[in-house]
GROMACS .gro file of C-alpha atoms in nm:
model
  458
    1MET     CA    1   0.000   0.000   0.000
    2LYS     CA    2   0.282   0.241   0.091
    3LYS     CA    3   0.459   0.169  -0.237
    4ASN     CA    4   0.139   0.224  -0.435
    5PHE     CA    5   0.075   0.555  -0.258
    6ALA     CA    6   0.434   0.670  -0.322
    7LEU     CA    7   0.405   0.581  -0.692
    8PHE     CA    8   0.069   0.766  -0.716
    9PHE     CA    9   0.224   1.067  -0.543
   10ILE     CA   10   0.518   1.076  -0.786
   11ILE     CA   11   0.291   1.040  -1.091
   12SER     CA   12   0.070   1.320  -0.960
   13LEU     CA   13   0.367   1.550  -0.921
   14MET     CA   14   0.481   1.468  -1.274
   15ILE     CA   15   0.177   1.653  -1.398
   16VAL     CA   16   0.256   1.959  -1.188
   17PHE     CA   17   0.628   2.012  -1.233
   18SER     CA   18   0.856   2.008  -1.533
   19GLY     CA   19   1.192   2.144  -1.637
   20CYS     CA   20   1.503   2.045  -1.826
   21PHE     CA   21   1.852   2.142  -1.932
   22GLY     CA   22   1.872   2.373  -2.226
   23PRO     CA   23   1.962   2.212  -2.557
   24GLY     CA   24   2.269   2.424  -2.617
   25LYS     CA   25   2.334   2.643  -2.921
   26SER     CA   26   2.607   2.455  -3.102
   27THR     CA   27   2.594   2.350  -3.462
   28GLN     CA   28   2.541   1.974  -3.499
   29THR     CA   29   2.761   1.782  -3.738
   30PRO     CA   30   2.643   1.469  -3.924
   31GLY     CA   31   2.637   1.165  -3.695
   32GLU     CA   32   2.686   1.374  -3.382
   33PRO     CA   33   2.463   1.294  -3.081
   34THR     CA   34   2.189   1.553  -3.058
   35VAL     CA   35   2.053   1.690  -2.734
   36VAL     CA   36   1.678   1.742  -2.723
   37SER     CA   37   1.454   1.858  -2.443
   38ASP     CA   38   1.094   1.750  -2.411
   39ASP     CA   39   0.869   1.874  -2.132
   40SER     CA   40   0.659   1.560  -2.161
   41LEU     CA   41   0.958   1.355  -2.050
   42ASP     CA   42   1.018   1.547  -1.728
   43VAL     CA   43   0.941   1.366  -1.406
   44ALA     CA   44   0.814   1.479  -1.071
   45HIS     CA   45   1.024   1.584  -0.779
   46LEU     CA   46   0.963   1.711  -0.433
   47ILE     CA   47   1.090   2.068  -0.454
   48GLY     CA   48   1.243   2.180  -0.128
   49ASN     CA   49   1.209   1.839   0.035
   50LYS     CA   50   1.531   1.673   0.137
   51PRO     CA   51   1.547   1.314   0.005
   52ASP     CA   52   1.591   1.022   0.239
   53THR     CA   53   1.949   0.947   0.338
   54ILE     CA   54   2.100   0.600   0.323
   55SER     CA   55   2.101   0.582   0.702
   56GLU     CA   56   1.729   0.667   0.713
   57LEU     CA   57   1.661   0.401   0.451
   58VAL     CA   58   1.850   0.134   0.647
   59GLN     CA   59   1.691   0.240   0.975
   60PHE     CA   60   1.337   0.225   0.834
   61SER     CA   61   1.391  -0.107   0.654
   62ALA     CA   62   1.541  -0.268   0.964
   63SER     CA   63   1.247  -0.155   1.175
   64GLN     CA   64   1.012  -0.332   0.932
   65GLN     CA   65   1.209  -0.657   0.928
   66TYR     CA   66   1.329  -0.706   1.284
   67SER     CA   67   1.112  -0.724   1.592
   68SER     CA   68   1.249  -0.672   1.941
   69LEU     CA   69   1.405  -0.982   2.092
   70ASP     CA   70   1.248  -0.872   2.419
   71SER     CA   71   0.948  -1.082   2.312
   72ILE     CA   72   1.133  -1.390   2.436
   73TYR     CA   73   0.999  -1.292   2.779
   74ASN     CA   74   0.641  -1.346   2.665
   75ARG     CA   75   0.502  -1.655   2.832
   76PRO     CA   76   0.385  -1.935   2.601
   77PRO     CA   77   0.019  -2.037   2.591
   78GLU     CA   78  -0.104  -2.336   2.791
   79GLY     CA   79   0.015  -2.662   2.641
   80MET     CA   80   0.323  -2.513   2.474
   81THR     CA   81   0.544  -2.492   2.783
   82GLY     CA   82   0.835  -2.732   2.741
   83ASN     CA   83   0.731  -2.821   2.385
   84TYR     CA   84   0.937  -2.567   2.195
   85TYR     CA   85   1.261  -2.373   2.225
   86VAL     CA   86   1.416  -2.065   2.068
   87GLN     CA   87   1.769  -2.046   1.929
   88LEU     CA   88   1.940  -1.708   1.921
   89SER     CA   89   2.248  -1.716   1.696
   90GLU     CA   90   2.481  -1.426   1.630
   91GLY     CA   91   2.561  -1.300   1.283
   92ASN     CA   92   2.591  -0.982   1.080
   93GLU     CA   93   2.260  -0.803   1.053
   94ILE     CA   94   2.127  -0.817   0.696
   95VAL     CA   95   1.866  -0.558   0.599
   96ASN     CA   96   1.678  -0.594   0.271
   97LEU     CA   97   1.624  -0.247   0.124
   98ALA     CA   98   1.440  -0.298  -0.205
   99GLU     CA   99   1.309  -0.559  -0.450
  100ASN     CA  100   1.280  -0.569  -0.831
  101VAL     CA  101   1.608  -0.378  -0.864
  102THR     CA  102   1.812  -0.412  -1.184
  103VAL     CA  103   2.100  -0.170  -1.117
  104LEU     CA  104   2.270  -0.049  -0.799
  105VAL     CA  105   2.515   0.239  -0.767
  106GLN     CA  106   2.652   0.313  -0.420
  107LYS     CA  107   2.943   0.546  -0.351
  108GLU     CA  108   3.025   0.706  -0.019
  109ASN     CA  109   2.701   0.843   0.125
  110VAL     CA  110   2.479   0.821  -0.185
  111LEU     CA  111   2.285   0.537  -0.339
  112ALA     CA  112   2.081   0.499  -0.657
  113GLU     CA  113   1.860   0.201  -0.737
  114GLY     CA  114   1.727   0.133  -1.086
  115PHE     CA  115   1.405  -0.069  -1.095
  116LYS     CA  116   1.229  -0.299  -1.340
  117ASN     CA  117   0.956  -0.038  -1.389
  118GLY     CA  118   1.207   0.229  -1.504
  119LEU     CA  119   1.211   0.422  -1.176
  120ILE     CA  120   1.544   0.536  -1.029
  121ARG     CA  121   1.527   0.592  -0.654
  122ILE     CA  122   1.793   0.824  -0.509
  123TYR     CA  123   1.914   0.838  -0.147
  124GLY     CA  124   2.154   1.101  -0.014
  125GLY     CA  125   2.150   1.313  -0.329
  126PRO     CA  126   2.144   1.693  -0.342
  127GLY     CA  127   1.770   1.735  -0.395
  128CYS     CA  128   1.592   1.471  -0.601
  129SER     CA  129   1.443   1.157  -0.448
  130ALA     CA  130   1.343   0.982  -0.772
  131VAL     CA  131   1.349   1.011  -1.149
  132GLN     CA  132   1.170   0.807  -1.414
  133THR     CA  133   1.335   0.682  -1.730
  134SER     CA  134   1.138   0.681  -2.055
  135SER     CA  135   1.137   0.301  -2.079
  136ASP     CA  136   1.186  -0.003  -1.857
  137PRO     CA  137   1.373  -0.168  -1.704
  138VAL     CA  138   1.667   0.051  -1.602
  139ASN     CA  139   1.974  -0.106  -1.764
  140ASP     CA  140   2.262   0.097  -1.627
  141ILE     CA  141   2.337   0.408  -1.419
  142SER     CA  142   2.639   0.637  -1.393
  143TRP     CA  143   2.649   0.878  -1.099
  144PHE     CA  144   2.887   1.017  -0.836
  145PRO     CA  145   2.826   1.187  -0.498
  146ASP     CA  146   2.949   1.528  -0.620
  147SER     CA  147   2.782   1.511  -0.961
  148PRO     CA  148   2.467   1.716  -1.023
  149VAL     CA  149   2.384   1.490  -1.316
  150LEU     CA  150   2.291   1.123  -1.333
  151ALA     CA  151   2.297   0.926  -1.659
  152ALA     CA  152   2.099   0.611  -1.730
  153THR     CA  153   1.990   0.373  -2.005
  154SER     CA  154   1.662   0.186  -2.008
  155GLY     CA  155   1.466  -0.072  -2.206
  156ASN     CA  156   1.557  -0.093  -2.573
  157ASN     CA  157   1.631   0.278  -2.597
  158PRO     CA  158   1.945   0.345  -2.806
  159PHE     CA  159   2.022   0.664  -2.614
  160VAL     CA  160   2.135   0.780  -2.272
  161GLU     CA  161   1.907   0.992  -2.056
  162VAL     CA  162   2.070   1.256  -1.837
  163PHE     CA  163   1.896   1.389  -1.526
  164ASN     CA  164   1.976   1.693  -1.315
  165VAL     CA  165   1.948   1.543  -0.966
  166LYS     CA  166   1.906   1.887  -0.808
  167THR     CA  167   1.589   1.968  -1.002
  168CYS     CA  168   1.490   1.630  -1.153
  169SER     CA  169   1.488   1.784  -1.501
  170ARG     CA  170   1.598   1.571  -1.790
  171VAL     CA  171   1.783   1.603  -2.121
  172LEU     CA  172   1.776   1.327  -2.378
  173THR     CA  173   2.088   1.226  -2.567
  174ALA     CA  174   1.946   1.113  -2.900
  175ASP     CA  175   2.084   0.819  -3.094
  176VAL     CA  176   2.366   0.850  -3.345
  177ASN     CA  177   2.231   0.589  -3.583
  178SER     CA  178   2.388   0.338  -3.348
  179THR     CA  179   2.292   0.212  -3.004
  180ILE     CA  180   2.497   0.344  -2.713
  181ASN     CA  181   2.670   0.054  -2.541
  182LYS     CA  182   2.877   0.226  -2.275
  183PHE     CA  183   2.864   0.563  -2.104
  184ALA     CA  184   3.016   0.745  -1.808
  185VAL     CA  185   2.951   1.065  -1.618
  186SER     CA  186   3.257   1.238  -1.471
  187PRO     CA  187   3.278   1.254  -1.088
  188LYS     CA  188   3.176   1.621  -1.069
  189GLY     CA  189   2.927   1.603  -1.354
  190SER     CA  190   3.122   1.820  -1.597
  191TRP     CA  191   3.146   1.559  -1.874
  192LEU     CA  192   2.953   1.276  -2.033
  193ALA     CA  193   3.129   1.019  -2.251
  194VAL     CA  194   2.951   0.755  -2.461
  195ILE     CA  195   3.058   0.467  -2.684
  196ASP     CA  196   2.811   0.358  -2.950
  197LYS     CA  197   2.765   0.025  -3.121
  198ALA     CA  198   2.994   0.140  -3.400
  199ARG     CA  199   3.268   0.179  -3.134
  200ARG     CA  200   3.281   0.555  -3.172
  201LEU     CA  201   3.376   0.749  -2.858
  202TRP     CA  202   3.197   1.081  -2.801
  203VAL     CA  203   3.256   1.329  -2.520
  204GLY     CA  204   3.110   1.663  -2.417
  205PRO     CA  205   2.922   1.845  -2.142
  206PRO     CA  206   2.606   1.660  -2.025
  207VAL     CA  207   2.397   1.916  -2.216
  208GLY     CA  208   2.609   1.886  -2.530
  209PRO     CA  209   2.751   1.942  -2.780
  210PHE     CA  210   2.942   1.614  -2.820
  211THR     CA  211   3.255   1.550  -3.020
  212GLN     CA  212   3.382   1.222  -3.159
  213ILE     CA  213   3.738   1.179  -3.038
  214HIS     CA  214   3.815   0.814  -3.119
  215ARG     CA  215   3.697   0.496  -3.285
  216PHE     CA  216   3.796   0.164  -3.129
  217ILE     CA  217   3.924  -0.120  -3.344
  218ARG     CA  218   3.837  -0.377  -3.080
  219GLU     CA  219   3.555  -0.394  -2.828
  220PRO     CA  220   3.601  -0.154  -2.534
  221LEU     CA  221   3.526  -0.306  -2.191
  222THR     CA  222   3.534  -0.004  -1.963
  223LEU     CA  223   3.498   0.373  -1.976
  224SER     CA  224   3.576   0.605  -1.685
  225PHE     CA  225   3.704   0.946  -1.576
  226SER     CA  226   3.975   1.036  -1.327
  227ASP     CA  227   3.866   1.182  -0.992
  228GLU     CA  228   3.964   1.534  -1.100
  229GLU     CA  229   3.796   1.486  -1.441
  230GLY     CA  230   4.110   1.573  -1.637
  231ILE     CA  231   4.144   1.226  -1.788
  232LEU     CA  232   3.903   0.999  -1.976
  233MET     CA  233   4.018   0.637  -1.991
  234ALA     CA  234   3.910   0.323  -2.177
  235VAL     CA  235   4.042  -0.034  -2.201
  236ASP     CA  236   3.960  -0.282  -2.480
  237VAL     CA  237   3.951  -0.663  -2.483
  238THR     CA  238   4.320  -0.691  -2.569
  239GLY     CA  239   4.428  -0.470  -2.279
  240GLU     CA  240   4.488  -0.157  -2.487
  241LEU     CA  241   4.459   0.131  -2.238
  242ILE     CA  242   4.405   0.478  -2.384
  243MET     CA  243   4.367   0.814  -2.210
  244TRP     CA  244   4.229   1.139  -2.351
  245SER     CA  245   4.185   1.494  -2.233
  246PRO     CA  246   3.805   1.549  -2.235
  247LEU     CA  247   3.862   1.925  -2.248
  248LYS     CA  248   4.090   1.920  -2.552
  249GLY     CA  249   3.956   1.598  -2.705
  250VAL     CA  250   4.306   1.464  -2.774
  251GLN     CA  251   4.482   1.141  -2.682
  252ILE     CA  252   4.741   1.188  -2.407
  253PHE     CA  253   4.854   0.835  -2.320
  254ARG     CA  254   4.852   0.481  -2.455
  255ASN     CA  255   4.968   0.160  -2.291
  256LYS     CA  256   4.916  -0.216  -2.316
  257ILE     CA  257   4.811  -0.425  -2.013
  258GLU     CA  258   4.958  -0.771  -2.063
  259GLY     CA  259   4.767  -1.091  -1.996
  260GLY     CA  260   4.474  -1.053  -2.235
  261PRO     CA  261   4.241  -1.112  -2.396
  262PHE     CA  262   4.009  -0.994  -2.123
  263SER     CA  263   3.641  -1.064  -2.063
  264SER     CA  264   3.578  -0.794  -1.801
  265VAL     CA  265   3.743  -0.470  -1.687
  266LYS     CA  266   3.589  -0.264  -1.407
  267SER     CA  267   3.715   0.071  -1.288
  268ASP     CA  268   3.761   0.130  -0.915
  269GLY     CA  269   3.913   0.474  -0.867
  270PRO     CA  270   4.284   0.454  -0.963
  271TYR     CA  271   4.261   0.076  -1.013
  272LEU     CA  272   4.119  -0.164  -1.268
  273ASP     CA  273   3.976  -0.502  -1.165
  274ILE     CA  274   4.039  -0.732  -1.460
  275THR     CA  275   3.915  -1.081  -1.553
  276THR     CA  276   4.079  -1.270  -1.837
  277GLU     CA  277   3.892  -1.495  -2.080
  278THR     CA  278   4.041  -1.793  -1.893
  279GLY     CA  279   3.889  -1.673  -1.566
  280GLU     CA  280   4.203  -1.534  -1.402
  281ARG     CA  281   4.143  -1.216  -1.200
  282PHE     CA  282   4.391  -0.944  -1.102
  283ARG     CA  283   4.407  -0.576  -1.013
  284TRP     CA  284   4.591  -0.314  -1.219
  285ASP     CA  285   4.731   0.006  -1.068
  286VAL     CA  286   4.684   0.258  -1.350
  287ALA     CA  287   4.929   0.518  -1.215
  288GLN     CA  288   5.207   0.275  -1.120
  289ARG     CA  289   5.138   0.029  -1.404
  290VAL     CA  290   5.171  -0.254  -1.156
  291ARG     CA  291   4.976  -0.579  -1.144
  292SER     CA  292   4.867  -0.720  -0.807
  293ALA     CA  293   4.652  -1.004  -0.677
  294TYR     CA  294   4.278  -0.952  -0.692
  295SER     CA  295   4.094  -0.949  -0.361
  296GLU     CA  296   3.719  -0.921  -0.320
  297SER     CA  297   3.652  -0.599  -0.134
  298GLU     CA  298   3.398  -0.614   0.144
  299LYS     CA  299   3.088  -0.425   0.036
  300ASN     CA  300   2.806  -0.338   0.270
  301PHE     CA  301   2.552  -0.291  -0.011
  302LYS     CA  302   2.485  -0.580  -0.247
  303LEU     CA  303   2.245  -0.655  -0.531
  304LYS     CA  304   2.151  -1.020  -0.575
  305ASN     CA  305   1.851  -1.169  -0.754
  306GLY     CA  306   1.685  -0.829  -0.774
  307VAL     CA  307   1.714  -0.757  -0.401
  308VAL     CA  308   1.933  -0.481  -0.257
  309SER     CA  309   2.067  -0.567   0.089
  310TYR     CA  310   2.273  -0.389   0.349
  311ILE     CA  311   2.516  -0.614   0.538
  312SER     CA  312   2.581  -0.437   0.865
  313PRO     CA  313   2.895  -0.473   1.076
  314ARG     CA  314   2.655  -0.498   1.369
  315LYS     CA  315   2.636  -0.844   1.520
  316ARG     CA  316   2.273  -0.928   1.576
  317LEU     CA  317   2.106  -1.220   1.747
  318SER     CA  318   1.865  -1.377   1.500
  319ARG     CA  319   1.585  -1.602   1.618
  320LYS     CA  320   1.473  -1.952   1.516
  321VAL     CA  321   1.190  -2.144   1.681
  322PHE     CA  322   1.191  -2.526   1.708
  323PHE     CA  323   0.864  -2.695   1.795
  324LYS     CA  324   0.979  -3.003   1.983
  325PRO     CA  325   1.027  -3.098   2.349
  326VAL     CA  326   1.340  -2.990   2.530
  327VAL     CA  327   1.553  -3.295   2.611
  328ILE     CA  328   1.902  -3.283   2.768
  329GLU     CA  329   2.057  -3.605   2.901
  330VAL     CA  330   2.386  -3.654   3.085
  331SER     CA  331   2.603  -3.962   3.136
  332LYS     CA  332   2.943  -4.008   3.298
  333SER     CA  333   3.256  -4.209   3.218
  334PRO     CA  334   3.473  -4.268   3.530
  335SER     CA  335   3.763  -4.389   3.314
  336ALA     CA  336   3.766  -4.073   3.101
  337LYS     CA  337   3.667  -3.843   3.391
  338ALA     CA  338   3.415  -3.695   3.153
  339PHE     CA  339   3.048  -3.611   3.118
  340ARG     CA  340   2.867  -3.677   2.792
  341VAL     CA  341   2.576  -3.442   2.724
  342ASN     CA  342   2.313  -3.542   2.470
  343ASP     CA  343   2.228  -3.180   2.404
  344ILE     CA  344   1.917  -2.982   2.321
  345ASP     CA  345   2.013  -2.970   1.952
  346GLY     CA  346   2.068  -3.347   1.933
  347GLU     CA  347   2.448  -3.330   1.928
  348MET     CA  348   2.686  -3.495   2.177
  349ARG     CA  349   2.919  -3.271   2.379
  350TYR     CA  350   3.179  -3.368   2.635
  351TYR     CA  351   3.295  -3.195   2.953
  352SER     CA  352   3.548  -3.268   3.224
  353SER     CA  353   3.386  -3.421   3.533
  354VAL     CA  354   3.652  -3.242   3.738
  355THR     CA  355   3.650  -2.887   3.601
  356GLY     CA  356   3.339  -2.884   3.384
  357GLU     CA  357   3.538  -2.746   3.091
  358PRO     CA  358   3.465  -2.863   2.734
  359LEU     CA  359   3.662  -3.167   2.610
  360GLU     CA  360   3.751  -3.278   2.259
  361GLY     CA  361   3.849  -3.615   2.116
  362ILE     CA  362   3.661  -3.837   2.362
  363GLN     CA  363   3.626  -4.189   2.222
  364ASP     CA  364   3.324  -4.414   2.251
  365LEU     CA  365   3.367  -4.584   2.587
  366ALA     CA  366   3.196  -4.880   2.756
  367ASP     CA  367   3.153  -4.732   3.101
  368TRP     CA  368   2.905  -4.449   3.036
  369LYS     CA  369   2.642  -4.434   3.311
  370ASN     CA  370   2.340  -4.208   3.329
  371VAL     CA  371   2.350  -3.907   3.561
  372SER     CA  372   2.034  -3.778   3.728
  373VAL     CA  373   1.968  -3.415   3.633
  374GLY     CA  374   1.733  -3.198   3.840
  375ASN     CA  375   1.431  -3.009   3.712
  376ASP     CA  376   1.644  -2.695   3.730
  377TYR     CA  377   1.902  -2.856   3.496
  378SER     CA  378   2.168  -2.886   3.767
  379PHE     CA  379   2.344  -3.188   3.917
  380SER     CA  380   2.631  -3.269   4.154
  381GLU     CA  381   2.919  -3.512   4.132
  382ARG     CA  382   3.169  -3.577   4.414
  383GLY     CA  383   3.085  -3.248   4.584
  384ARG     CA  384   3.113  -3.047   4.265
  385SER     CA  385   2.813  -2.860   4.126
  386PHE     CA  386   2.730  -2.843   3.758
  387ILE     CA  387   2.458  -2.661   3.564
  388LEU     CA  388   2.335  -2.699   3.207
  389ALA     CA  389   2.102  -2.399   3.184
  390GLU     CA  390   2.051  -2.070   3.367
  391PRO     CA  391   1.713  -1.949   3.492
  392ILE     CA  392   1.681  -1.591   3.364
  393ALA     CA  393   1.315  -1.505   3.428
  394GLN     CA  394   0.996  -1.635   3.585
  395ARG     CA  395   0.631  -1.542   3.542
  396GLU     CA  396   0.407  -1.709   3.800
  397PHE     CA  397   0.447  -2.085   3.745
  398GLN     CA  398   0.661  -2.063   3.429
  399ARG     CA  399   1.038  -2.021   3.430
  400LEU     CA  400   1.258  -1.920   3.138
  401TYR     CA  401   1.590  -2.106   3.100
  402CYS     CA  402   1.890  -2.026   2.880
  403ARG     CA  403   2.167  -2.261   2.767
  404PHE     CA  404   2.469  -2.125   2.579
  405ILE     CA  405   2.652  -2.347   2.329
  406PRO     CA  406   2.963  -2.199   2.162
  407SER     CA  407   2.931  -2.164   1.783
  408LYS     CA  408   2.558  -2.235   1.811
  409GLY     CA  409   2.433  -1.950   2.028
  410TYR     CA  410   2.171  -1.927   2.300
  411PHE     CA  411   1.886  -2.175   2.350
  412LEU     CA  412   1.587  -2.055   2.552
  413TRP     CA  413   1.274  -2.234   2.669
  414TRP     CA  414   0.999  -2.215   2.930
  415ASN     CA  415   0.932  -2.486   3.191
  416LYS     CA  416   0.664  -2.525   3.455
  417VAL     CA  417   0.774  -2.493   3.819
  418ALA     CA  418   0.604  -2.575   4.147
  419ARG     CA  419   0.628  -2.235   4.317
  420PRO     CA  420   0.513  -1.906   4.164
  421ASP     CA  421   0.745  -1.608   4.127
  422ASP     CA  422   0.794  -1.298   3.913
  423TYR     CA  423   1.148  -1.182   3.833
  424PHE     CA  424   1.398  -1.099   3.557
  425ARG     CA  425   1.771  -1.150   3.585
  426SER     CA  426   1.929  -0.873   3.377
  427ARG     CA  427   1.635  -0.824   3.142
  428GLY     CA  428   1.744  -0.763   2.783
  429MET     CA  429   2.056  -0.976   2.831
  430VAL     CA  430   2.147  -1.343   2.794
  431PRO     CA  431   2.408  -1.537   2.997
  432SER     CA  432   2.696  -1.760   2.898
  433ARG     CA  433   2.970  -1.945   3.080
  434LEU     CA  434   3.267  -2.159   2.983
  435GLY     CA  435   3.168  -2.520   3.034
  436ILE     CA  436   2.910  -2.645   3.285
  437SER     CA  437   3.070  -2.585   3.626
  438LYS     CA  438   2.864  -2.364   3.857
  439ASP     CA  439   3.190  -2.202   3.964
  440SER     CA  440   3.257  -2.079   3.612
  441PRO     CA  441   3.170  -1.705   3.601
  442LEU     CA  442   2.866  -1.590   3.407
  443LYS     CA  443   2.898  -1.333   3.131
  444TRP     CA  444   2.596  -1.134   3.016
  445LYS     CA  445   2.541  -1.013   2.662
  446SER     CA  446   2.289  -0.753   2.550
  447LEU     CA  447   2.025  -0.874   2.306
  448GLU     CA  448   2.066  -0.553   2.104
  449ALA     CA  449   2.445  -0.507   2.120
  450GLY     CA  450   2.622  -0.417   1.796
  451LYS     CA  451   2.907  -0.234   1.630
  452ILE     CA  452   2.874   0.112   1.479
  453ASP     CA  453   2.729   0.109   1.128
  454ILE     CA  454   2.586   0.356   0.878
  455ARG     CA  455   2.286   0.430   1.101
  456ASP     CA  456   2.512   0.553   1.379
  457ILE     CA  457   2.749   0.777   1.184
  458ASN     CA  458   2.513   0.958   0.944
   0.00000   0.00000   0.00000
């Protein structure tokens, strides 16, 4: 419903507002990309309204997907006590931000998502929260945090559409009798470069005019500008690297990257991430002309199967519910001085019968004998006290227990008890200890603890 209302709101505003870049007053030469403006192509924008930031997007999406773990203190209904348990396991918090996404661009504190329906949603930009391409889906986007213009291709359109992200106005780069295959906006939005199907390279201001400065013999794989916009660079399938001055339109450097032919070249600032046709991957330092090993950089924002996700550095306890009785059985081997615990998750774990610390490498022995465990999951052996689970809360005749298993997390369940009570031990926290000895100190962990992420620093 919210998405439908937002779409209706945007369409309504499209009728009210319009604007565009001027077409420029240069003389067009044959085959040169033309720049046309069309008020009917302009899309709506919220004038004066600051668009959502990435941190606001992540915060809102997380609030819709994660409920408070404090609900573990809710007592189960009659008949469920002792017949289910909850596992809390720690992992990086993953927040799904959008579906039906075809293109994702995320740099620094800005993010743009291109959708199947042709919409481009913008977060953290200078003024525009969304623009609409003339066809669908969105095929590709070029944009930088300091650029007032965003370029995109969509559907079967042979041209690139350029949007002013401050006003949401649009200019259309018409075709040049050949479909545009690659394009790039410079980091500050001063230049737009395009390569058409005929392998012609054109460059000019986003509002035109454009000048053809090169024609590639072989297929170009990447097109990008330097951070300061003084250099335009392209690399073809053979590794031929060429640089031009976009201002003067002349070639200023040429070099060959060995190891080709290549199947993929992606620009990452001063580096190129390259994949050969045989599948080998490496990184190329453009300035130093040095090859180094490729390493997958950790990215917090990912697009997979049409879903954009944010992988937070926060460690969050996620919840799974298992509908089966809680069973924990203990046996002892005098020869090994060990306890064997048939645990809540069905696995066998071993502990020292002297210290209660975890043991590894215990063999199957013939002298295992059952140990009687109390209703409170504690037992004694030769004057030593052991405990398998900690009581952390009680509501009338129901008590909440917690067992911590390293690498598995926290297991919680409710049991009936004979005497009523009402208490919480460190509400909002769960306990753990090393091993099963009662003398081993308890450590308490907050249910909501986490590292700083984008929500905390923006």
